[in-house]
GROMACS .gro file of C-alpha atoms in nm:
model
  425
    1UNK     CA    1   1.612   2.560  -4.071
    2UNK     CA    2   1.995   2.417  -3.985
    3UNK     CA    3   2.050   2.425  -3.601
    4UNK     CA    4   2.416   2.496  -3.551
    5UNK     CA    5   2.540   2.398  -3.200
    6UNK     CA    6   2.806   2.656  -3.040
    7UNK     CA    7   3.131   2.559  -2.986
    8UNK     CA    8   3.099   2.702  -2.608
    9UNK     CA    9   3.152   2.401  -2.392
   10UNK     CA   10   2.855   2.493  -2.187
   11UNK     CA   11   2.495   2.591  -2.197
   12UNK     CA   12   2.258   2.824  -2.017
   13UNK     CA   13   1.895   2.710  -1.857
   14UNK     CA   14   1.722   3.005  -1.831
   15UNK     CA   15   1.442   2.915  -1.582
   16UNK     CA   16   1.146   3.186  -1.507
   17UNK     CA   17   1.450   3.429  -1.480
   18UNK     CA   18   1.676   3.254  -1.303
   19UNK     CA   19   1.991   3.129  -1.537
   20UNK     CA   20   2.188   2.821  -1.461
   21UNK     CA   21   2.484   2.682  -1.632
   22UNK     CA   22   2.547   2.390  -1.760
   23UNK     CA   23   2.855   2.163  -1.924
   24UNK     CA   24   2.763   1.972  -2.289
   25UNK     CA   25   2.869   1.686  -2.075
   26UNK     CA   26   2.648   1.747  -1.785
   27UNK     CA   27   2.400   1.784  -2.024
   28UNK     CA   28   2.392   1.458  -2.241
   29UNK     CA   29   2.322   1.237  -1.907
   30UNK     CA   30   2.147   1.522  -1.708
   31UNK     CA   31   1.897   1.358  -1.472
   32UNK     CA   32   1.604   1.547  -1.592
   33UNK     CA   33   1.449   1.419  -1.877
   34UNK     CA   34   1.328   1.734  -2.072
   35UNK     CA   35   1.692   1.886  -2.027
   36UNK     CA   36   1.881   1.591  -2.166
   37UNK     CA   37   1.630   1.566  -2.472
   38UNK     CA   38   1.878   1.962  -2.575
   39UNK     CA   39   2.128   1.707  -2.646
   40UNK     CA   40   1.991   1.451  -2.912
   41UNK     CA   41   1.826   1.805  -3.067
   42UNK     CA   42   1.950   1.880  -3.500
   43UNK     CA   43   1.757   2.145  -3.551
   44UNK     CA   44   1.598   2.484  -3.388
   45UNK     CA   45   1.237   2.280  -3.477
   46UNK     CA   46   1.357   2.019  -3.204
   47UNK     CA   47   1.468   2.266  -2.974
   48UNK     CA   48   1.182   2.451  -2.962
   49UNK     CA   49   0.981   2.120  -2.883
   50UNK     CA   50   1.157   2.062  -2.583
   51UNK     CA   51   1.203   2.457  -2.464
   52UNK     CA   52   1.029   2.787  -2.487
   53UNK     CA   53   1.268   2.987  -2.666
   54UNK     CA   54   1.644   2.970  -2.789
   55UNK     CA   55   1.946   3.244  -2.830
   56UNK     CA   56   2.170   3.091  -3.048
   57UNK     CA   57   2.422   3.382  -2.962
   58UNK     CA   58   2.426   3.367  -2.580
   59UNK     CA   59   2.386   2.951  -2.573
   60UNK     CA   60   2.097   3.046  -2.396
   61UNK     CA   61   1.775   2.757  -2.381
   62UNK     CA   62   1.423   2.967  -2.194
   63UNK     CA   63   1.197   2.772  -1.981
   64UNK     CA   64   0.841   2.965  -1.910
   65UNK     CA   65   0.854   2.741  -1.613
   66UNK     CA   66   0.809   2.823  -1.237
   67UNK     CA   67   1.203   2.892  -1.124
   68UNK     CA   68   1.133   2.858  -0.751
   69UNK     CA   69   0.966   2.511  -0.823
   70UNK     CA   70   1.263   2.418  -1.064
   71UNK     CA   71   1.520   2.563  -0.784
   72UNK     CA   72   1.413   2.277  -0.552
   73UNK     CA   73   1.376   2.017  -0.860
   74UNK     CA   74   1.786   2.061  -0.915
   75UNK     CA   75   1.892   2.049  -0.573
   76UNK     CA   76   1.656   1.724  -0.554
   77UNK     CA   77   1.844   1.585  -0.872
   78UNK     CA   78   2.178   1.707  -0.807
   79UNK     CA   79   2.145   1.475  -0.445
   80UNK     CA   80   2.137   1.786  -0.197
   81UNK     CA   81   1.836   1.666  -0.028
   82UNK     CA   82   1.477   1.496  -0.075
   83UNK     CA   83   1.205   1.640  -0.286
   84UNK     CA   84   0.967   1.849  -0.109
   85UNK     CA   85   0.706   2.073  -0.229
   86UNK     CA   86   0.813   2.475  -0.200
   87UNK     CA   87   0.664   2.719   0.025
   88UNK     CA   88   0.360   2.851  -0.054
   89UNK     CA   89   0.263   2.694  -0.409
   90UNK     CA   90  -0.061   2.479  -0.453
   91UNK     CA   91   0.056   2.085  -0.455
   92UNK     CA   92  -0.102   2.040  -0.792
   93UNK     CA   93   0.101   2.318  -0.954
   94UNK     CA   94   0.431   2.185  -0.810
   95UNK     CA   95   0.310   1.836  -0.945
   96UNK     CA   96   0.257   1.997  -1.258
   97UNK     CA   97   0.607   2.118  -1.278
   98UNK     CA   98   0.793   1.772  -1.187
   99UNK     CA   99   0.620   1.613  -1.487
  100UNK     CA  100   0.726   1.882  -1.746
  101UNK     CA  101   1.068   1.821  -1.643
  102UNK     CA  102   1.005   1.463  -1.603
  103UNK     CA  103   0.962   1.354  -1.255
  104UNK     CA  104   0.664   1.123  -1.093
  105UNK     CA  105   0.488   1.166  -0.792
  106UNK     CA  106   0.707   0.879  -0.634
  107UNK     CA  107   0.990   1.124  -0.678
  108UNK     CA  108   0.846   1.305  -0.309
  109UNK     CA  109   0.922   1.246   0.021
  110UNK     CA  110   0.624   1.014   0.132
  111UNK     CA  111   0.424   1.314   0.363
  112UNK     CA  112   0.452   1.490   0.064
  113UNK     CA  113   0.273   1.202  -0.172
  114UNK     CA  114   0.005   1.180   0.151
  115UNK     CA  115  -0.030   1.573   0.059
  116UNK     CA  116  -0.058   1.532  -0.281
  117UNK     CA  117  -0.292   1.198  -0.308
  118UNK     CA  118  -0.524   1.390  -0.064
  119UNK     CA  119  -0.517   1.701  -0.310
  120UNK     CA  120  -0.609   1.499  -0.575
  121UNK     CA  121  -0.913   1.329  -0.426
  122UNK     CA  122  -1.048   1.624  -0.292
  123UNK     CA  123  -1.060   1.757  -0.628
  124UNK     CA  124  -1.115   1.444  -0.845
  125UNK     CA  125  -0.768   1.526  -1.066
  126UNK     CA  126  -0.500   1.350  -1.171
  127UNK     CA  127  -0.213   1.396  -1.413
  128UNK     CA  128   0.018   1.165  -1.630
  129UNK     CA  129   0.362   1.196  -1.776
  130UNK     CA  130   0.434   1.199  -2.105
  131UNK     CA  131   0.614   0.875  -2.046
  132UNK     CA  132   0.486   0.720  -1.737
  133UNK     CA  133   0.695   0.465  -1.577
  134UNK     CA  134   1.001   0.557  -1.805
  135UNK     CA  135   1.182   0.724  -1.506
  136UNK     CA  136   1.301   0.571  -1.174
  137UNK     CA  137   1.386   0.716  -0.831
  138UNK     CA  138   1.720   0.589  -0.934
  139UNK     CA  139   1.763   0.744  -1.254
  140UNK     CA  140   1.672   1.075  -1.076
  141UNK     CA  141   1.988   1.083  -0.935
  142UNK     CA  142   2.300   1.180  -1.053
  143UNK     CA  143   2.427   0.875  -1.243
  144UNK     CA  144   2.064   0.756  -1.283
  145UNK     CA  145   2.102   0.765  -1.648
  146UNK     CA  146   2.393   0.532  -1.689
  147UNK     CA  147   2.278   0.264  -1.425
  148UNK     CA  148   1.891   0.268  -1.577
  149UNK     CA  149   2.015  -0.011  -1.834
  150UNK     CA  150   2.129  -0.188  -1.622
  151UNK     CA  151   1.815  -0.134  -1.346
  152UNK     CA  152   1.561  -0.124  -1.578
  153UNK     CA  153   1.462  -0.514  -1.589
  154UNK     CA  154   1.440  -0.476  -1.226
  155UNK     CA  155   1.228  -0.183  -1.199
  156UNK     CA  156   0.976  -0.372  -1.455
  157UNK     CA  157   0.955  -0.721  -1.281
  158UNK     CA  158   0.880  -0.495  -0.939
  159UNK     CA  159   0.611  -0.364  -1.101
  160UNK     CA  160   0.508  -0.699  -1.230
  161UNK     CA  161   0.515  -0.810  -0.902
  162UNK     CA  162   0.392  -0.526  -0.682
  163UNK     CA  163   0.113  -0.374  -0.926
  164UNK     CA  164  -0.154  -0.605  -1.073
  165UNK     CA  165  -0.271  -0.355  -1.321
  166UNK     CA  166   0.085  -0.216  -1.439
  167UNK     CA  167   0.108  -0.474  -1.735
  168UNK     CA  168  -0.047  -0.743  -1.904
  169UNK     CA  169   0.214  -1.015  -1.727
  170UNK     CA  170   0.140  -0.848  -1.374
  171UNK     CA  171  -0.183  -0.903  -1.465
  172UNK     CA  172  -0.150  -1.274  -1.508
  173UNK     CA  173   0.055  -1.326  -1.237
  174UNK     CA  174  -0.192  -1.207  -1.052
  175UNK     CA  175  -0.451  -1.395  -1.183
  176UNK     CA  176  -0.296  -1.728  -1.082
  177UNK     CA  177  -0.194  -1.614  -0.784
  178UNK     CA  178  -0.538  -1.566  -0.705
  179UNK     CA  179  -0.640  -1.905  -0.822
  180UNK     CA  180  -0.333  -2.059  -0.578
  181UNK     CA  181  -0.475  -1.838  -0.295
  182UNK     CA  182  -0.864  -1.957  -0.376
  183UNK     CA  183  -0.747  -2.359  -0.408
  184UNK     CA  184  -0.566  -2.357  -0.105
  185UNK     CA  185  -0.860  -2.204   0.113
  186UNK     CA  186  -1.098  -2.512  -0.079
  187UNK     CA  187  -0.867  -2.746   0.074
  188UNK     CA  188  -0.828  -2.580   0.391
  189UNK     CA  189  -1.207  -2.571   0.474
  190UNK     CA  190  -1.257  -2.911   0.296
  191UNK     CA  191  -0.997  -3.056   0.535
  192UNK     CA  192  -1.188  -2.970   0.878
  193UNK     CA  193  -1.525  -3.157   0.756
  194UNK     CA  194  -1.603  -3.427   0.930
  195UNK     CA  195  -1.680  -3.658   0.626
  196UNK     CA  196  -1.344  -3.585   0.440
  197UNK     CA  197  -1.150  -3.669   0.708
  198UNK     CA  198  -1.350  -4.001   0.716
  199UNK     CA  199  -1.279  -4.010   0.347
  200UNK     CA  200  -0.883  -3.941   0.394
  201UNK     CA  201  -0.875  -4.220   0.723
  202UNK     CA  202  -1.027  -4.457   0.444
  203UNK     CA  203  -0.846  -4.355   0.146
  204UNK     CA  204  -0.490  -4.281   0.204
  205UNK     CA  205  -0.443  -4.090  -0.124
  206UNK     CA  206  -0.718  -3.847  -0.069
  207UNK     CA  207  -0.522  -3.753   0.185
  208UNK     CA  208  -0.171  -3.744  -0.011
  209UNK     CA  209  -0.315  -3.560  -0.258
  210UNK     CA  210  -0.457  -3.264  -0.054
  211UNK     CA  211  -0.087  -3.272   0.088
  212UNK     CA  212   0.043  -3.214  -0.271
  213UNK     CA  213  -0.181  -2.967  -0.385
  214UNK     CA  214  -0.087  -2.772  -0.052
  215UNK     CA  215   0.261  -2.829  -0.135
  216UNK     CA  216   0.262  -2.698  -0.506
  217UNK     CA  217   0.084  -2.354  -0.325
  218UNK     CA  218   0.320  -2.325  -0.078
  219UNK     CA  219   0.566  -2.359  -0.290
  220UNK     CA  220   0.394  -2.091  -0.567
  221UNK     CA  221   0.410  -1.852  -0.301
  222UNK     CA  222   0.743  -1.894  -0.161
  223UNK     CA  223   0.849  -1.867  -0.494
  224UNK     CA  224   0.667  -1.560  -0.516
  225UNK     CA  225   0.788  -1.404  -0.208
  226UNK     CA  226   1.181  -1.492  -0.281
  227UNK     CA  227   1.153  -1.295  -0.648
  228UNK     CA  228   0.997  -0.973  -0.478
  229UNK     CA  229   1.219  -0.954  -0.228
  230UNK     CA  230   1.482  -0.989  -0.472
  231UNK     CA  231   1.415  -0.732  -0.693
  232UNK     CA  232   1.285  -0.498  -0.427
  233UNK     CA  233   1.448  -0.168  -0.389
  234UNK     CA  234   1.477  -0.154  -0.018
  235UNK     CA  235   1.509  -0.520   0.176
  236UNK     CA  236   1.463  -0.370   0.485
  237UNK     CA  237   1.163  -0.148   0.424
  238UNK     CA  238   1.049  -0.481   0.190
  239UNK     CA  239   1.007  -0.666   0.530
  240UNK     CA  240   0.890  -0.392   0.732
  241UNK     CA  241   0.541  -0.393   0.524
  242UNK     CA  242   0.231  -0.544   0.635
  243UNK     CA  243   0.178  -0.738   0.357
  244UNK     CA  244   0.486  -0.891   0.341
  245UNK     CA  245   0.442  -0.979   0.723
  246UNK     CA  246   0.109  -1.133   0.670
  247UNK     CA  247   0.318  -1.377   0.371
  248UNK     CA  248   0.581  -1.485   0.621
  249UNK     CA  249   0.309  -1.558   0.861
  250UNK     CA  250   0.119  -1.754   0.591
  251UNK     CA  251   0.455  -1.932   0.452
  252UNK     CA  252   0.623  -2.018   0.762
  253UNK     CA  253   0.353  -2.269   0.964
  254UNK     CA  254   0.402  -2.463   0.683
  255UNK     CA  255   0.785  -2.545   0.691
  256UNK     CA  256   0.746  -2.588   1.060
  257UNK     CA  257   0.488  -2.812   1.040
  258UNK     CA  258   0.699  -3.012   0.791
  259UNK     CA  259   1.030  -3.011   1.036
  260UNK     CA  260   0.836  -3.143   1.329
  261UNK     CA  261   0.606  -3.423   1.141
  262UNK     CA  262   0.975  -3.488   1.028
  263UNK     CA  263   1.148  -3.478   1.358
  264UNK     CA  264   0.864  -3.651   1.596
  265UNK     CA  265   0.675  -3.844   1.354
  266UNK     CA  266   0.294  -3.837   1.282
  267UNK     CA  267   0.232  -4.112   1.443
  268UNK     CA  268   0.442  -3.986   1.774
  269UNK     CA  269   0.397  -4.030   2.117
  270UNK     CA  270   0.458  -3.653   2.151
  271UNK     CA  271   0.050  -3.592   2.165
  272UNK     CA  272   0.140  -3.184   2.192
  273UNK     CA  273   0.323  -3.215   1.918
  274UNK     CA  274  -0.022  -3.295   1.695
  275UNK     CA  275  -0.184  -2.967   1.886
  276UNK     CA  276   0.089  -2.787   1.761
  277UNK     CA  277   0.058  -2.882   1.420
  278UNK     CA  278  -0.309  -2.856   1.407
  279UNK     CA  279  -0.275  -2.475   1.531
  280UNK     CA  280   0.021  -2.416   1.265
  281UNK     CA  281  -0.212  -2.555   0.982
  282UNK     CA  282  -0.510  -2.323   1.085
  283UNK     CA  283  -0.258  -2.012   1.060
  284UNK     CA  284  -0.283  -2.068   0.663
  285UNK     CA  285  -0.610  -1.862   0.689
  286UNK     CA  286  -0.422  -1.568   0.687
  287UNK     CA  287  -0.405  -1.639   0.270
  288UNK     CA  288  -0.679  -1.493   0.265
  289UNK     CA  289  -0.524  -1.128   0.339
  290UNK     CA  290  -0.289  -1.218   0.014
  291UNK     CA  291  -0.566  -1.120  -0.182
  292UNK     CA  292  -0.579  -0.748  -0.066
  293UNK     CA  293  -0.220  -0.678  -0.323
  294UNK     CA  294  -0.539  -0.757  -0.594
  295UNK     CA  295  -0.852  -0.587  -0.521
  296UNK     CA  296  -0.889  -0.247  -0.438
  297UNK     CA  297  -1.169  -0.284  -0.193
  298UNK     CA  298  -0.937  -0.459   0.088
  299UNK     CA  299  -0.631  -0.219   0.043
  300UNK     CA  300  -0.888   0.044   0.074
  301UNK     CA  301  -1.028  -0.117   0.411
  302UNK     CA  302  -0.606  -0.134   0.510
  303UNK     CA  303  -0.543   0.201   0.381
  304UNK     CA  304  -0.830   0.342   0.574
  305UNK     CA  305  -0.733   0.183   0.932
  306UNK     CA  306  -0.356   0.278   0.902
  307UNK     CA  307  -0.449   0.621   0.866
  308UNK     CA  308  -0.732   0.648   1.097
  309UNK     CA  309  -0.572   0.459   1.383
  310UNK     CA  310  -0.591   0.778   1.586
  311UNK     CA  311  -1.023   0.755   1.539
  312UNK     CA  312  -0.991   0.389   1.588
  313UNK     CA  313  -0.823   0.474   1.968
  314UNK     CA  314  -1.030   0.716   2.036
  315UNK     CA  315  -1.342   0.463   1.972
  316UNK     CA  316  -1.135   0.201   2.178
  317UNK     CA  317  -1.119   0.406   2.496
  318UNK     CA  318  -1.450   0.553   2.451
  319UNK     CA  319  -1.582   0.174   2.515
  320UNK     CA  320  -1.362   0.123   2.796
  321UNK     CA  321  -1.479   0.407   2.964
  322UNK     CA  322  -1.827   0.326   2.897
  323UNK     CA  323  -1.750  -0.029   3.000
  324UNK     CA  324  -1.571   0.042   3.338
  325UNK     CA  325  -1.883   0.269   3.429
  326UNK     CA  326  -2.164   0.054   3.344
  327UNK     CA  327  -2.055  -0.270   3.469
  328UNK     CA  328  -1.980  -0.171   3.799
  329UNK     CA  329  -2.320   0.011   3.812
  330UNK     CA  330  -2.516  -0.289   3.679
  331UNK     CA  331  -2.263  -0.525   3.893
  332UNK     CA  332  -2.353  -0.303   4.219
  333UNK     CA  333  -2.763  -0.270   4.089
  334UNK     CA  334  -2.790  -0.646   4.012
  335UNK     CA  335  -2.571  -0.796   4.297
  336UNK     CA  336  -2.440  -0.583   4.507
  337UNK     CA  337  -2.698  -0.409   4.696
  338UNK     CA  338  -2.957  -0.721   4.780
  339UNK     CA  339  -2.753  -1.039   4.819
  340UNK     CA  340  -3.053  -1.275   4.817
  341UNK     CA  341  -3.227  -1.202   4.541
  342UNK     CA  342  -2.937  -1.092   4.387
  343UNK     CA  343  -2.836  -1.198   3.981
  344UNK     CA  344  -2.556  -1.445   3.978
  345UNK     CA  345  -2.487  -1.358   3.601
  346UNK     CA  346  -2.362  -0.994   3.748
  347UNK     CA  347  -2.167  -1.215   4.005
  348UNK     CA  348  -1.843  -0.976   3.964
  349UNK     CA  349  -1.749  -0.679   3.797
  350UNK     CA  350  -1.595  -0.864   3.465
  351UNK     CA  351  -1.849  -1.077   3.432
  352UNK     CA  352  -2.095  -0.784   3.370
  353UNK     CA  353  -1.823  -0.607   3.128
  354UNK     CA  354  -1.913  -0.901   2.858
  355UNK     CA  355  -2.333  -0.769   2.885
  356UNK     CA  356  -2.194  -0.411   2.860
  357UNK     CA  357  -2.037  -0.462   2.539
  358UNK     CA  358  -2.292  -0.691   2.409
  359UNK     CA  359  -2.525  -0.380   2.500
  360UNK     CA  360  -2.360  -0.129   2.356
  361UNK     CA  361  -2.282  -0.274   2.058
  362UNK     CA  362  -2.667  -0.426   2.046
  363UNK     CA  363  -2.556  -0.755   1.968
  364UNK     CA  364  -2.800  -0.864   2.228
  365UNK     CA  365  -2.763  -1.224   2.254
  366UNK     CA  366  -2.975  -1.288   2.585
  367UNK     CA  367  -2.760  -1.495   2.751
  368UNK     CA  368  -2.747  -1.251   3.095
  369UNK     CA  369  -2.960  -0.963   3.150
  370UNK     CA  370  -3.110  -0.782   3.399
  371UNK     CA  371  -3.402  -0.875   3.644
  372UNK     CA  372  -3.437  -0.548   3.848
  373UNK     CA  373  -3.560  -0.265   3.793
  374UNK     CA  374  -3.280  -0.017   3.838
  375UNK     CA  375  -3.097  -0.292   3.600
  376UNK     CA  376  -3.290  -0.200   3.345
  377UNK     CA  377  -3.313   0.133   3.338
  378UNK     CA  378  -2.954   0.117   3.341
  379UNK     CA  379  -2.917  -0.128   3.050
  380UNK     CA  380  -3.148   0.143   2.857
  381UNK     CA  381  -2.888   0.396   2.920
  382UNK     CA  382  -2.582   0.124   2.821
  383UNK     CA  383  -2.805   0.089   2.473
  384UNK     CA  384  -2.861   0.391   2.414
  385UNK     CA  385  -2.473   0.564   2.532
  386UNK     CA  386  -2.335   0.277   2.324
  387UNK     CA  387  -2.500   0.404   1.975
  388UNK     CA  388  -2.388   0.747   2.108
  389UNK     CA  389  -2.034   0.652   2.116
  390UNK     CA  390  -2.008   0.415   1.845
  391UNK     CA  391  -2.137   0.663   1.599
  392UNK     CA  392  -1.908   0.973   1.663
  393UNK     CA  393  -1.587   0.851   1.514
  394UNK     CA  394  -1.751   0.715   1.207
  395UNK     CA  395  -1.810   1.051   1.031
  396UNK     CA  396  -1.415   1.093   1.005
  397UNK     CA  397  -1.373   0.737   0.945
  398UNK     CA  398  -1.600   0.756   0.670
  399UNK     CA  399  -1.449   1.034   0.495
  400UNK     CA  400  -1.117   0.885   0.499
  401UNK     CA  401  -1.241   0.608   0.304
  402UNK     CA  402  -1.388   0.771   0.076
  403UNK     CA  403  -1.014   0.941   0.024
  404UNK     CA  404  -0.835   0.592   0.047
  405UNK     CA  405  -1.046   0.477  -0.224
  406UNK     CA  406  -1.027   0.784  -0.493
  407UNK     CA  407  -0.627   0.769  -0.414
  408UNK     CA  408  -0.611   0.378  -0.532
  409UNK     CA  409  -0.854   0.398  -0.782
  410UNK     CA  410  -0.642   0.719  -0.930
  411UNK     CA  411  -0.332   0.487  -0.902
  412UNK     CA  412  -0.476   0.210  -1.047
  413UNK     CA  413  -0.600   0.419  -1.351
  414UNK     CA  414  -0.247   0.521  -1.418
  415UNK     CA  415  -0.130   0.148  -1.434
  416UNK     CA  416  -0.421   0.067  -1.628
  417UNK     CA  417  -0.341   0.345  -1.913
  418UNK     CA  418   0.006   0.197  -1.892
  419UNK     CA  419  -0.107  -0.178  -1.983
  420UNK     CA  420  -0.348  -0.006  -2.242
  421UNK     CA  421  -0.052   0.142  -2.410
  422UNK     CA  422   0.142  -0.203  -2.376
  423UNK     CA  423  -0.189  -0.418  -2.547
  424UNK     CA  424  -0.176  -0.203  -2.807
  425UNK     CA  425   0.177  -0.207  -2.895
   0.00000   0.00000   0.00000
């Protein structure tokens, strides 16, 4: 069947009842990618894909779509405000409606995503676009469409840089940048034992090599850091991140280490100097943390304390309060009431705080504990109040785990269809 385009100059987008109208030129770049597809359409066959139903009299293009949801879709794309779900439809439903028209969950304001990632744990669902990853906060803007040539190359080496599972080079990348993060730790620990600093105080080149080997991963991850702050969307949110924190923090001791061996010279009579660089060199432990942008178990242990950090207080000043009560009992029990056969390990009020906590906590190492009776009928109590405590917080800590680690593992499946359709092309 010939499709004949009308020689109006604009079209209708009849949405769940509600008609908008639209120029032919409006239309070819629209922001949305199921209404732009009316453009590139020869035929009613092509049309059809793409919409429910077509007058070829009015101009008229029907959408069986939700028009409230839609409503708030345009004004999102037409740069009147930020996405939000509408009043009084289910989260999923909404979601449902931003991929027909070809939006991602990154499209929503980021208490909306919270809304929506919890949704989809509780109920173990999870959608996908028909072209995941092919559209960009930036090409959901007006004039998206013409910069996403020009952004796309950008877009892609963020998310080879930012998402381990989103290709097969992100992938890699993050493969050696594991192996960087593992060698330096080797030579970290290696470095404090006793017999390889005998070694390097023998051998001088055991010792330059180690320094080389550091080098080469320092500079692998400054490298690193530079490109992904480069072709980050938003520098200053880009520092602001934890992550990104713990880098600088990891990157840094080493370049200041450098400048002062430099300046005062290793074999200086500025003795603080070597204290100094001994305490910058330990602060390359925090490596370690780099390895939480690749397994899903640590950003699941981060996730889980940024959002429960309201539990975590409560647990903090639960302790306290335990801690200021029992200690000056015990201290008063122990000490303070018979002076001559008192305890000198409950000498003073924050000296019995440290066998509080190892109480409560029933560590238990034995180092102080009490003689008298009284004393230990208290320290019964402290055990038994510090189970008591510990324990109520952990039922909503628990569950919010158990969220964190459906919402990654959902976002990591959609990655991982991603570089499934990328091996096989």
């Amino acid at each position: 069947m010939t499709y004949r385009r009308s020689g109006a100059a604009s079209v209708v987008l009849n949405v769940g009842g509600a008609r908008y109208s639209l120029s032919r030129e409006l239309l070819k770049d629209f922001p949305l990618r199921r209404v732009s597809r009316l453009h590139g359409c020869r035929s009613e066959r092509d049309v059809l894909e793409v919409c429910d139903d077509y007058d070829r009299e009015r101009n008229e293009y029907f959408f069986d779509r939700h028009s409230e949801a839609f409503g708030f879709i345009l004004l999102y794309v037409r740069g009147h405000g930020k996405l939000r779900f509408a009043p009084r439809m289910c989260e999923l439903s909404f979601y449902n409606e931003m991929i027909y028209w070809g939006l991602e969950g990154a499209h929503l304001e980021y208490c909306c995503q919270r809304r929506l990632d919890d949704r989809m744990s509780d109920t173990y669902t999870f959608y996908t676009a028909e072209e995941p990853g092919t559209l960009g906060r930036d090409e959901a803007r007006p004039g998206g469409a013409e910069a996403a040539p020009s952004r796309r190359w950008l877009e892609r080496m963020r998310r080879t840089f930012e998402e381990p599972t989103s290709s097969l080079a992100a992938q890699i990348l993050a493969s050696v940048s594991v192996v960087f993060v593992i060698v330096s730790m080797v030579v970290l620990c290696a470095s404090t034992l006793p017999d390889w600093r005998a070694a390097a105080a023998d051998n001088r080149s055991l010792d330059d090599r180690s320094r080389i080997i550091e080098a080469i991963c320092i500079g692998w991850f400054t490298a690193e850091c530079i490109v992904r702050f480069i072709v980050s969307k938003n520098k200053c949110e880009f520092v602001k991140r934890p992550l990104n924190i713990i880098d600088l923090l990891a990157i840094t001791p080493y370049y200041i280490s450098v400048l002062m061996t430099v300046f005062t010279g290793e074999n200086s009579q500025l003795q603080r100097a070597g204290v100094t660089l001994r305490v910058l060199r330990m602060m390359r432990i925090f490596w370690v943390i780099k390895l939480a942008r690749h397994f899903i178990g640590l950003q699941t242990l981060g996730l889980t304390l940024k959002r429960c950090y309201r539990e975590m207080v409560m647990l903090l000043v639960f302790i306290c309060v335990a801690m200021a009560i029992f200690s000056a009992l015990s201290q008063l029990l122990e000490h303070g009431l018979d002076l001559e056969t008192s305890n000198k390990d409950f000498a003073s009020i924050p000296a019995a705080c440290w066998w509080v906590i190892i109480s409560m906590t029933t560590v238990g190492y034995g180092d102080m504990y009490p003689i008298t009776m009284p004393g230990r009928i208290l320290g019964g109590v402290c055990v038994v109040s510090g189970i008591v405590l510990l324990a109520l917080p952990i039922t909503f800590i628990y569950h919010s785990f158990v969220q964190c680690y459906h919402e990654l593992k959902f976002r990591s499946a959609r990655y991982s269809r991603s570089l499934s359709a990328e091996f096989l092309n």
